[in-house]
Tab-separated table of C-alpha atoms in Angstrom:
chain	number	residue	atom	x	y	z
Z	1	MET	CA	172.109	120.371	115.356
Z	2	PRO	CA	174.757	123.042	114.718
Z	3	TYR	CA	172.532	124.816	112.175
Z	4	THR	CA	168.811	124.930	111.476
Z	5	VAL	CA	167.332	123.101	108.457
Z	6	THR	CA	163.913	124.158	107.209
Z	7	LEU	CA	162.183	122.315	104.362
Z	8	ILE	CA	160.682	124.677	101.803
Z	9	THR	CA	158.304	124.421	98.849
Z	10	PRO	CA	159.357	124.685	95.188
Z	11	GLU	CA	157.627	128.083	95.140
Z	12	LYS	CA	159.774	129.314	98.036
Z	13	LYS	CA	162.833	127.905	96.300
Z	14	GLU	CA	162.032	129.966	93.183
Z	15	GLU	CA	161.641	133.077	95.327
Z	16	LEU	CA	164.991	132.567	97.082
Z	17	ALA	CA	166.808	131.726	93.841
Z	18	GLU	CA	165.501	134.912	92.261
Z	19	ARG	CA	166.609	136.911	95.291
Z	20	CYS	CA	170.121	135.413	95.227
Z	21	ALA	CA	170.624	135.565	91.436
Z	22	PRO	CA	171.940	139.164	91.234
Z	23	ARG	CA	174.589	138.370	93.853
Z	24	VAL	CA	176.009	135.244	92.206
Z	25	LYS	CA	179.628	135.875	91.215
Z	26	TYR	CA	180.854	132.295	91.083
Z	27	GLU	CA	179.259	129.112	89.767
Z	28	ILE	CA	181.169	125.868	89.875
Z	29	LYS	CA	180.045	122.277	89.261
Z	30	SER	CA	181.760	119.489	91.170
Z	31	GLU	CA	181.499	115.706	91.091
Z	32	ILE	CA	180.641	114.077	94.417
Z	33	PHE	CA	180.351	110.295	94.011
Z	34	GLY	CA	178.685	110.571	90.642
Z	35	CYS	CA	176.438	113.509	91.532
Z	36	CYS	CA	176.907	116.874	89.845
Z	37	ILE	CA	176.573	119.523	92.559
Z	38	LYS	CA	176.587	123.202	91.675
Z	39	LEU	CA	177.889	125.810	94.120
Z	40	LEU	CA	176.646	129.385	93.672
Z	41	SER	CA	178.138	132.118	95.826
Z	42	ASP	CA	179.843	135.502	95.960
Z	43	ASP	CA	182.583	134.294	98.328
Z	44	ARG	CA	185.950	133.831	96.632
Z	45	VAL	CA	187.559	132.132	99.654
Z	46	LEU	CA	184.709	129.625	99.832
Z	47	LEU	CA	185.086	128.900	96.112
Z	48	GLU	CA	188.798	128.157	96.493
Z	49	LYS	CA	188.243	125.782	99.419
Z	50	TRP	CA	185.472	124.019	97.548
Z	51	GLN	CA	187.639	123.522	94.452
Z	52	GLU	CA	190.441	122.049	96.572
Z	53	ASN	CA	188.005	119.816	98.448
Z	54	PHE	CA	185.989	118.248	95.599
Z	55	TYR	CA	186.719	116.821	92.153
Z	56	PRO	CA	185.802	119.015	89.155
Z	57	MET	CA	182.844	118.205	86.901
Z	58	SER	CA	182.342	119.223	83.290
Z	59	GLN	CA	180.416	122.476	83.273
Z	60	ASN	CA	178.284	121.070	80.446
Z	61	ILE	CA	176.713	118.461	82.743
Z	62	ARG	CA	173.331	119.364	84.203
Z	63	SER	CA	173.418	119.549	87.993
Z	64	HIS	CA	171.640	117.055	90.249
Z	65	GLY	CA	171.665	119.426	93.219
Z	66	ARG	CA	172.511	123.026	94.035
Z	67	LEU	CA	173.921	124.986	96.974
Z	68	TYR	CA	173.443	128.751	97.250
Z	69	VAL	CA	175.794	130.084	99.929
Z	70	PHE	CA	175.453	133.729	100.969
Z	71	THR	CA	175.563	136.161	103.838
Z	72	ASP	CA	172.116	137.728	104.266
Z	73	LEU	CA	171.387	140.079	107.149
Z	74	SER	CA	167.646	139.531	106.758
Z	75	CYS	CA	168.101	135.871	107.794
Z	76	GLY	CA	169.173	134.310	111.054
Z	77	ASP	CA	172.599	132.834	111.729
Z	78	ASP	CA	173.460	129.340	110.469
Z	79	MET	CA	170.261	128.902	108.469
Z	80	VAL	CA	169.656	126.212	105.832
Z	81	GLN	CA	166.528	126.095	103.683
Z	82	PHE	CA	166.139	122.990	101.534
Z	83	ASP	CA	163.724	122.116	98.744
Z	84	PRO	CA	163.738	118.288	98.556
Z	85	TYR	CA	161.956	118.266	95.187
Z	86	SER	CA	164.547	120.250	93.235
Z	87	LYS	CA	167.419	119.234	95.581
Z	88	THR	CA	168.300	122.891	96.163
Z	89	ALA	CA	169.757	124.169	99.440
Z	90	PHE	CA	170.162	127.799	100.520
Z	91	LEU	CA	172.822	128.386	103.167
Z	92	PHE	CA	172.649	131.765	104.857
Z	93	ASN	CA	175.209	133.188	107.296
Z	94	ILE	CA	177.228	129.980	107.660
Z	95	SER	CA	180.864	130.932	108.097
Z	96	TYR	CA	182.229	127.474	108.961
Z	97	TYR	CA	183.316	125.693	105.786
Z	98	GLY	CA	183.039	122.291	107.477
Z	99	TRP	CA	179.257	122.686	107.585
Z	100	VAL	CA	179.100	123.810	103.949
Z	101	LYS	CA	180.916	120.722	102.721
Z	102	SER	CA	178.912	118.439	105.037
Z	103	ILE	CA	175.646	119.877	103.716
Z	104	ALA	CA	176.887	119.253	100.165
Z	105	LEU	CA	177.642	115.643	101.091
Z	106	GLY	CA	174.277	115.385	102.835
Z	107	LEU	CA	172.605	116.657	99.670
Z	108	CYS	CA	174.330	113.919	97.661
Z	109	GLY	CA	173.292	111.384	100.275
Z	110	ASP	CA	169.671	112.504	99.930
Z	111	ILE	CA	169.819	111.999	96.163
Z	112	LEU	CA	171.645	108.670	96.263
Z	113	GLU	CA	169.583	106.943	98.947
Z	114	ASP	CA	166.339	107.817	97.153
Z	115	GLU	CA	167.353	106.965	93.600
Z	116	HIS	CA	170.308	104.567	93.653
Z	117	GLY	CA	170.229	102.453	96.816
Z	118	ILE	CA	173.427	104.099	98.061
Z	119	SER	CA	173.753	105.175	101.685
Z	120	SER	CA	175.912	107.640	103.594
Z	121	VAL	CA	178.093	107.273	106.666
Z	122	HIS	CA	179.253	110.333	108.563
Z	123	GLY	CA	182.524	108.868	109.718
Z	124	ALA	CA	186.027	107.845	108.739
Z	125	CYS	CA	186.977	104.845	106.620
Z	126	VAL	CA	190.423	103.247	106.453
Z	127	ASP	CA	191.608	100.167	104.550
Z	128	VAL	CA	194.085	97.911	106.344
Z	129	GLY	CA	195.377	94.963	104.357
Z	130	GLY	CA	192.338	94.970	102.057
Z	131	LYS	CA	189.781	95.131	104.865
Z	132	GLY	CA	187.804	98.275	105.610
Z	133	LEU	CA	187.368	99.874	109.023
Z	134	ALA	CA	184.642	102.447	109.682
Z	135	MET	CA	184.878	104.731	112.712
Z	136	VAL	CA	181.762	106.629	113.730
Z	137	GLY	CA	180.671	108.528	116.803
Z	138	THR	CA	179.477	111.831	118.142
Z	139	SER	CA	181.480	115.006	117.595
Z	140	GLY	CA	184.683	115.117	119.629
Z	141	ALA	CA	184.944	111.361	120.147
Z	142	GLY	CA	188.228	111.161	118.212
Z	143	LYS	CA	187.377	109.857	114.724
Z	144	THR	CA	189.775	112.181	112.911
Z	145	THR	CA	192.585	111.808	115.450
Z	146	GLN	CA	192.481	108.020	115.305
Z	147	THR	CA	192.168	107.938	111.501
Z	148	TYR	CA	195.431	109.801	111.065
Z	149	GLY	CA	197.028	107.729	113.802
Z	150	LEU	CA	196.346	104.620	111.709
Z	151	LEU	CA	197.817	106.265	108.616
Z	152	ARG	CA	201.240	106.288	110.254
Z	153	ASP	CA	201.341	102.579	109.400
Z	154	PRO	CA	202.369	102.000	105.738
Z	155	HIS	CA	199.769	99.233	105.369
Z	156	ALA	CA	196.859	101.579	106.153
Z	157	ARG	CA	195.182	103.469	103.327
Z	158	ILE	CA	192.445	106.058	103.620
Z	159	ILE	CA	189.050	106.194	101.929
Z	160	SER	CA	187.708	109.196	103.841
Z	161	ASP	CA	188.291	110.995	107.125
Z	162	ASP	CA	184.747	112.383	107.492
Z	163	TRP	CA	182.103	110.991	105.108
Z	164	PHE	CA	181.772	108.023	102.779
Z	165	PHE	CA	179.100	106.223	100.773
Z	166	THR	CA	178.204	102.536	100.959
Z	167	ARG	CA	176.472	99.977	98.787
Z	168	VAL	CA	175.487	96.363	99.420
Z	169	PHE	CA	176.769	93.704	97.012
Z	170	GLY	CA	175.575	90.274	98.164
Z	171	PRO	CA	177.380	89.317	101.377
Z	172	GLU	CA	179.659	92.369	101.225
Z	173	ILE	CA	179.247	96.074	101.766
Z	174	LEU	CA	181.532	98.386	99.829
Z	175	ALA	CA	182.599	101.818	101.045
Z	176	TYR	CA	183.467	104.624	98.609
Z	177	GLY	CA	185.250	107.917	99.122
Z	178	SER	CA	184.256	111.120	97.354
Z	179	GLU	CA	186.483	114.001	98.437
Z	180	ARG	CA	189.577	115.088	96.543
Z	181	ASN	CA	191.317	116.549	99.615
Z	182	PHE	CA	190.394	116.676	103.291
Z	183	TYR	CA	189.510	119.532	105.642
Z	184	ILE	CA	191.958	118.923	108.491
Z	185	ARG	CA	192.538	120.478	111.915
Z	186	GLN	CA	195.631	122.538	112.605
Z	187	ASP	CA	196.259	120.757	115.917
Z	188	LEU	CA	196.531	117.352	114.237
Z	189	SER	CA	200.323	117.655	114.086
Z	190	LEU	CA	200.456	118.236	117.845
Z	191	ILE	CA	199.237	114.662	118.335
Z	192	TRP	CA	200.876	112.966	115.342
Z	193	LYS	CA	204.082	114.783	114.344
Z	194	GLU	CA	204.134	113.136	110.925
Z	195	PHE	CA	201.369	115.480	109.743
Z	196	GLY	CA	203.170	118.719	110.486
Z	197	GLY	CA	203.811	121.054	107.566
Z	198	LEU	CA	200.888	119.872	105.427
Z	199	VAL	CA	199.602	123.438	105.317
Z	200	ALA	CA	201.421	126.715	105.923
Z	201	ALA	CA	200.437	128.299	109.245
Z	202	ASP	CA	198.926	131.353	107.557
Z	203	GLU	CA	196.641	129.214	105.354
Z	204	TYR	CA	194.488	127.905	108.199
Z	205	ASP	CA	191.138	129.624	108.530
Z	206	ALA	CA	189.607	131.239	111.615
Z	207	ASP	CA	188.352	127.806	112.707
Z	208	GLY	CA	191.907	126.401	112.703
Z	209	ARG	CA	191.293	124.219	109.663
Z	210	ALA	CA	192.382	124.001	106.032
Z	211	VAL	CA	191.817	121.778	103.004
Z	212	ALA	CA	195.024	119.746	102.711
Z	213	ASN	CA	196.473	117.199	100.310
Z	214	ILE	CA	197.532	114.366	102.623
Z	215	ARG	CA	199.190	112.561	99.700
Z	216	TRP	CA	202.205	114.751	100.459
Z	217	VAL	CA	202.681	112.774	103.684
Z	218	VAL	CA	201.256	109.291	103.081
Z	219	GLY	CA	201.863	109.013	99.340
Z	220	LYS	CA	199.552	109.101	96.340
Z	221	GLY	CA	198.835	105.369	96.360
Z	222	ARG	CA	197.433	105.386	99.877
Z	223	LEU	CA	194.238	107.292	99.123
Z	224	LEU	CA	191.856	104.628	97.808
Z	225	PRO	CA	188.520	105.026	96.027
Z	226	LEU	CA	186.870	102.069	97.816
Z	227	THR	CA	187.219	99.153	100.220
Z	228	THR	CA	185.147	96.258	101.583
Z	229	LEU	CA	183.960	97.009	105.105
Z	230	SER	CA	184.644	94.373	107.743
Z	231	THR	CA	184.794	96.303	111.049
Z	232	ILE	CA	182.882	99.166	112.652
Z	233	ILE	CA	184.159	100.928	115.759
Z	234	ILE	CA	181.747	103.291	117.485
Z	235	LEU	CA	183.757	105.840	119.436
Z	236	LYS	CA	182.445	107.608	122.514
Z	237	ARG	CA	184.040	109.760	125.212
Z	238	ASP	CA	182.473	109.131	128.608
Z	239	ALA	CA	184.655	109.605	131.686
Z	240	THR	CA	181.911	108.141	133.918
Z	241	ASP	CA	181.988	104.769	132.141
Z	242	PRO	CA	184.808	102.456	133.319
Z	243	GLN	CA	184.269	100.095	130.376
Z	244	VAL	CA	186.808	100.823	127.639
Z	245	LEU	CA	186.262	98.280	124.845
Z	246	THR	CA	183.066	96.300	124.264
Z	247	PRO	CA	182.298	93.896	121.391
Z	248	LEU	CA	178.721	94.593	120.307
Z	249	GLU	CA	175.915	92.241	119.408
Z	250	LYS	CA	174.026	93.173	116.233
Z	251	ARG	CA	171.011	94.530	118.131
Z	252	GLU	CA	173.196	96.596	120.483
Z	253	ALA	CA	175.003	98.185	117.547
Z	254	PHE	CA	171.724	98.910	115.736
Z	255	ASN	CA	170.243	100.561	118.833
Z	256	LEU	CA	173.298	102.790	119.235
Z	257	PHE	CA	172.983	103.997	115.646
Z	258	ALA	CA	169.230	104.556	115.974
Z	259	ARG	CA	169.473	106.419	119.303
Z	260	ASN	CA	172.183	108.718	117.986
Z	261	GLY	CA	170.552	109.782	114.710
Z	262	TYR	CA	172.777	107.373	112.738
Z	263	PHE	CA	175.722	109.463	114.028
Z	264	ASN	CA	174.962	111.941	111.247
Z	265	PRO	CA	173.810	115.479	112.156
Z	266	HIS	CA	173.835	116.530	108.476
Z	267	LEU	CA	170.815	114.610	107.189
Z	268	LEU	CA	168.640	117.169	105.415
Z	269	VAL	CA	165.319	115.287	105.424
Z	270	LYS	CA	164.100	113.384	108.480
Z	271	ASP	CA	160.763	111.623	108.192
Z	272	SER	CA	159.275	108.128	108.493
Z	273	ARG	CA	160.084	107.238	104.875
Z	274	LYS	CA	163.721	108.249	105.268
Z	275	ASP	CA	163.939	106.479	108.644
Z	276	ALA	CA	162.799	103.241	106.998
Z	277	LEU	CA	165.497	103.566	104.325
Z	278	ARG	CA	168.197	104.340	106.891
Z	279	GLU	CA	167.197	101.594	109.304
Z	280	ARG	CA	167.332	99.021	106.514
Z	281	TYR	CA	170.756	100.316	105.536
Z	282	ILE	CA	172.053	100.203	109.127
Z	283	SER	CA	170.846	96.605	109.435
Z	284	ASP	CA	172.676	95.691	106.216
Z	285	LEU	CA	175.802	97.457	107.451
Z	286	ILE	CA	175.846	95.784	110.848
Z	287	ASP	CA	174.981	92.318	109.492
Z	288	ARG	CA	178.121	92.376	107.330
Z	289	THR	CA	180.636	93.678	109.879
Z	290	ASP	CA	182.053	93.123	113.361
Z	291	CYS	CA	181.109	95.988	115.688
Z	292	TYR	CA	182.819	97.421	118.763
Z	293	LEU	CA	182.192	100.258	121.203
Z	294	LEU	CA	185.374	102.052	122.282
Z	295	ASN	CA	185.590	104.673	125.012
Z	296	THR	CA	188.287	107.233	124.098
Z	297	THR	CA	188.852	108.812	127.518
Z	298	GLY	CA	192.445	107.564	127.521
Z	299	THR	CA	195.268	109.291	125.668
Z	300	PRO	CA	195.178	109.277	121.852
Z	301	LYS	CA	198.057	106.791	121.819
Z	302	GLU	CA	196.250	104.431	124.228
Z	303	THR	CA	193.111	104.535	122.066
Z	304	GLN	CA	195.221	103.999	118.959
Z	305	GLN	CA	196.779	100.909	120.502
Z	306	ARG	CA	193.344	99.422	121.207
Z	307	ILE	CA	192.170	100.052	117.638
Z	308	ARG	CA	195.293	98.459	116.233
Z	309	THR	CA	194.787	95.440	118.480
Z	310	ILE	CA	191.242	94.989	117.122
Z	311	LEU	CA	192.615	95.120	113.563
Z	312	GLY	CA	195.614	92.875	114.252
Z	313	MET	CA	198.026	95.690	113.387
Z	314	PRO	CA	201.443	96.207	114.963
Z	315	VAL	CA	201.470	98.821	117.696
Z	316	CYS	CA	203.692	101.822	117.027
Z	317	GLY	CA	204.801	104.755	119.175
């Protein structure tokens, strides 16, 4: 886990909120797949990234969850304290915006899986010809790289490059996006030239990332709110494994998800009750899709060709 999550009591939450209150300079409510999430912080740069990343919510709506984000020298680095009763998270000394936004999405996931039968996937989702593809895997396996590789085809449309929500409707499982703009890597254009110039060089942060509006490259109509999932590709990068592409049986796919923490390091609450919810969801997901395991040790273009072959897409350079 890149940061430490500690569950706290409502009494501890009240104590921390009181301690943070005098430092709050900015309060903003945003809509994340129907949840009203309030950000409280004193960091202007964080506020601006957040507003670019998520859709605005009326400030008159009561919040479903809250994130306090502050630097506090009395706390350790990369510390998260979460009260699951009030859905309030305190983030101390977390400088990487990617974790802040993932914790916000994880907070929404916690709310939605408990109260609305909606589940989260930490992964990318692309629609190709009306059929949805989900790509999941451990960090560094190539989800983002391959997502944007697919978007070079005019028939591919994006739901999300990092996190989406799903819901079962009879024999189908629908996938929904939630982010207004995406937090992309600066080196993306080194692999796929089409994505150069999305962000000015001086706008990338110290982590080499920036919130970017990809509509400027792919067009407004190619960012979709939802799709019907039909394929899951689990990406891994293992140079010791000669097997490149493997169709998975349902049980094999389920075991991979279970062994790897559902490929989601940003789940805030982990207990037997939550495991039961998530295992049921994974079973529903796998039962309604075709699953593959793809080793990405080849070049990005070689991996892209294999994904396109699975989807029946034309191969491009």
